[in-house]
mmCIF file of C-alpha atoms in Angstrom:
data_model
loop_
_atom_site.group_PDB
_atom_site.id
_atom_site.type_symbol
_atom_site.label_atom_id
_atom_site.label_comp_id
_atom_site.label_asym_id
_atom_site.label_seq_id
_atom_site.Cartn_x
_atom_site.Cartn_y
_atom_site.Cartn_z
ATOM 1 C CA GLU A 1 -1.846 6.236 -28.755
ATOM 2 C CA VAL A 2 -2.795 6.439 -24.783
ATOM 3 C CA GLN A 3 -0.894 9.239 -23.125
ATOM 4 C CA LEU A 4 -1.235 10.854 -19.356
ATOM 5 C CA VAL A 5 0.277 13.869 -18.833
ATOM 6 C CA GLU A 6 0.564 15.503 -15.126
ATOM 7 C CA SER A 7 1.620 18.885 -14.240
ATOM 8 C CA GLY A 8 1.403 20.874 -11.071
ATOM 9 C CA GLY A 9 4.100 19.772 -9.228
ATOM 10 C CA GLY A 10 6.829 22.161 -7.898
ATOM 11 C CA LEU A 11 8.367 23.313 -4.551
ATOM 12 C CA VAL A 12 6.088 23.999 -1.114
ATOM 13 C CA GLN A 13 6.528 24.919 1.913
ATOM 14 C CA PRO A 14 5.239 22.327 5.002
ATOM 15 C CA GLY A 15 1.450 23.302 5.515
ATOM 16 C CA GLY A 16 1.422 24.202 1.942
ATOM 17 C CA SER A 17 -0.806 23.147 -1.361
ATOM 18 C CA LEU A 18 -0.773 22.184 -4.601
ATOM 19 C CA ARG A 19 -3.461 20.721 -7.307
ATOM 20 C CA LEU A 20 -1.787 18.324 -9.473
ATOM 21 C CA SER A 21 -3.009 17.227 -12.634
ATOM 22 C CA CYS A 22 -3.490 14.489 -15.104
ATOM 23 C CA ALA A 23 -4.541 14.664 -18.756
ATOM 24 C CA ALA A 24 -5.398 12.077 -20.655
ATOM 25 C CA SER A 25 -5.729 10.959 -24.379
ATOM 26 C CA GLY A 26 -6.217 8.383 -26.823
ATOM 27 C CA PHE A 27 -8.560 6.615 -24.448
ATOM 28 C CA THR A 28 -12.343 6.851 -23.749
ATOM 29 C CA PHE A 29 -11.242 8.764 -20.142
ATOM 30 C CA SER A 30 -14.993 8.200 -18.964
ATOM 31 C CA SER A 31 -15.108 4.399 -18.601
ATOM 32 C CA TYR A 32 -11.824 3.728 -16.567
ATOM 33 C CA ALA A 33 -10.829 4.164 -13.244
ATOM 34 C CA MET A 34 -7.722 6.124 -12.275
ATOM 35 C CA SER A 35 -4.965 5.933 -9.748
ATOM 36 C CA TRP A 36 -2.411 9.031 -8.375
ATOM 37 C CA VAL A 37 0.840 6.915 -7.302
ATOM 38 C CA ARG A 38 3.927 8.074 -5.600
ATOM 39 C CA GLN A 39 8.096 7.252 -5.461
ATOM 40 C CA ALA A 40 9.971 8.417 -2.972
ATOM 41 C CA PRO A 41 13.466 9.197 -3.325
ATOM 42 C CA GLY A 42 15.345 6.063 -2.499
ATOM 43 C CA LYS A 43 11.762 3.859 -2.126
ATOM 44 C CA GLY A 44 9.493 2.220 -3.726
ATOM 45 C CA LEU A 45 5.676 3.048 -5.361
ATOM 46 C CA GLU A 46 3.017 3.904 -3.187
ATOM 47 C CA TRP A 47 -0.257 4.097 -4.307
ATOM 48 C CA VAL A 48 -1.630 7.132 -2.921
ATOM 49 C CA SER A 49 -5.249 7.517 -4.286
ATOM 50 C CA ALA A 50 -8.198 5.942 -6.467
ATOM 51 C CA ILE A 51 -10.841 7.132 -8.139
ATOM 52 C CA ASN A 52 -13.705 4.737 -10.289
ATOM 53 C CA SER A 53 -15.319 6.142 -13.795
ATOM 54 C CA GLY A 54 -17.986 8.375 -12.866
ATOM 55 C CA GLY A 55 -16.100 9.949 -9.404
ATOM 56 C CA GLY A 56 -18.187 8.547 -7.310
ATOM 57 C CA SER A 57 -16.133 6.552 -4.881
ATOM 58 C CA THR A 58 -12.950 7.536 -4.110
ATOM 59 C CA TYR A 59 -10.339 5.649 -2.093
ATOM 60 C CA TYR A 60 -7.119 6.465 0.071
ATOM 61 C CA ALA A 61 -3.978 5.364 1.164
ATOM 62 C CA ASP A 62 -4.097 5.901 5.068
ATOM 63 C CA SER A 63 -0.923 8.274 4.994
ATOM 64 C CA VAL A 64 -3.067 10.819 2.891
ATOM 65 C CA LYS A 65 -6.623 10.411 4.078
ATOM 66 C CA GLY A 66 -7.767 13.951 5.085
ATOM 67 C CA ARG A 67 -5.075 15.886 3.616
ATOM 68 C CA PHE A 68 -5.678 14.695 0.071
ATOM 69 C CA THR A 69 -8.921 14.358 -2.665
ATOM 70 C CA ILE A 70 -8.791 12.738 -5.716
ATOM 71 C CA SER A 71 -11.072 13.971 -8.435
ATOM 72 C CA ARG A 72 -12.144 14.244 -12.058
ATOM 73 C CA ASP A 73 -13.426 16.517 -14.716
ATOM 74 C CA ASN A 74 -14.663 13.015 -17.435
ATOM 75 C CA ALA A 75 -15.571 16.234 -19.614
ATOM 76 C CA LYS A 76 -12.024 17.472 -19.636
ATOM 77 C CA ASN A 77 -10.245 14.019 -19.857
ATOM 78 C CA THR A 78 -8.758 14.994 -16.808
ATOM 79 C CA LEU A 79 -7.363 13.700 -13.494
ATOM 80 C CA TYR A 80 -6.925 15.656 -10.484
ATOM 81 C CA LEU A 81 -5.218 15.731 -6.964
ATOM 82 C CA GLN A 82 -5.604 18.665 -4.483
ATOM 83 C CA LEU A 83 -2.210 18.370 -1.728
ATOM 84 C CA ASN A 84 -3.583 20.430 1.296
ATOM 85 C CA SER A 85 -1.003 20.179 4.643
ATOM 86 C CA LEU A 86 1.700 19.118 3.453
ATOM 87 C CA LYS A 87 4.150 17.504 4.755
ATOM 88 C CA THR A 88 8.221 16.646 3.718
ATOM 89 C CA GLU A 89 7.361 12.990 4.189
ATOM 90 C CA ASP A 90 4.796 14.021 1.107
ATOM 91 C CA THR A 91 8.038 14.706 -1.025
ATOM 92 C CA ALA A 92 7.944 12.599 -4.043
ATOM 93 C CA MET A 93 7.647 11.623 -7.619
ATOM 94 C CA TYR A 94 3.575 11.924 -8.185
ATOM 95 C CA TYR A 95 2.516 9.540 -11.253
ATOM 96 C CA CYS A 96 -1.643 9.102 -12.645
ATOM 97 C CA ALA A 97 -1.897 5.790 -13.962
ATOM 98 C CA LYS A 98 -5.288 4.420 -15.961
ATOM 99 C CA ASP A 99 -6.383 1.265 -14.360
ATOM 100 C CA GLU A 100 -7.927 -1.545 -16.252
ATOM 101 C CA MET A 101 -12.091 -0.999 -15.857
ATOM 102 C CA GLY A 102 -14.261 1.028 -14.779
ATOM 103 C CA TRP A 103 -14.467 0.646 -11.169
ATOM 104 C CA VAL A 104 -10.818 0.364 -9.197
ATOM 105 C CA VAL A 105 -9.224 -3.081 -9.600
ATOM 106 C CA TYR A 106 -5.730 -1.599 -9.269
ATOM 107 C CA GLU A 107 -4.145 -2.829 -11.987
ATOM 108 C CA TYR A 108 -2.592 -0.272 -14.285
ATOM 109 C CA ASN A 109 -1.793 -0.639 -17.986
ATOM 110 C CA TYR A 110 -0.375 3.141 -18.282
ATOM 111 C CA TRP A 111 1.419 5.509 -16.340
ATOM 112 C CA GLY A 112 2.595 8.862 -17.000
ATOM 113 C CA GLN A 113 5.936 10.714 -16.738
ATOM 114 C CA GLY A 114 5.474 11.898 -13.458
ATOM 115 C CA THR A 115 5.295 15.336 -11.986
ATOM 116 C CA GLN A 116 7.755 16.490 -8.986
ATOM 117 C CA VAL A 117 6.916 17.171 -5.372
ATOM 118 C CA THR A 118 8.635 18.682 -2.962
ATOM 119 C CA VAL A 119 7.822 19.452 0.220
ATOM 120 C CA SER A 120 10.242 21.822 2.043
ATOM 121 C CA SER A 121 11.262 24.714 4.338
#
């Protein structure tokens, strides 16, 4: 059974940092691209970042480029998202999602339950 379990969210002040983690199980993690997607209150899903299976290629939405960093540890079956210089508009539920291929195709067949990030003073 595929499982994706996010953690690391919380309440942080503007300008602060958080590191999100997504622990994966039930599939060969190192064979698939992964993404982070977020949903702000009352809004639709917004793709945030993606990484290919080997970790050598990364992609970012313009809204987070230069502030967020995606990475993965295939030995630990874990995906990460480092969030720096956080803004109030980054407040959202953050989900990790498993892509259908080893390269990024933005076709997700499994999602985690999400971790809440709230940026507020």
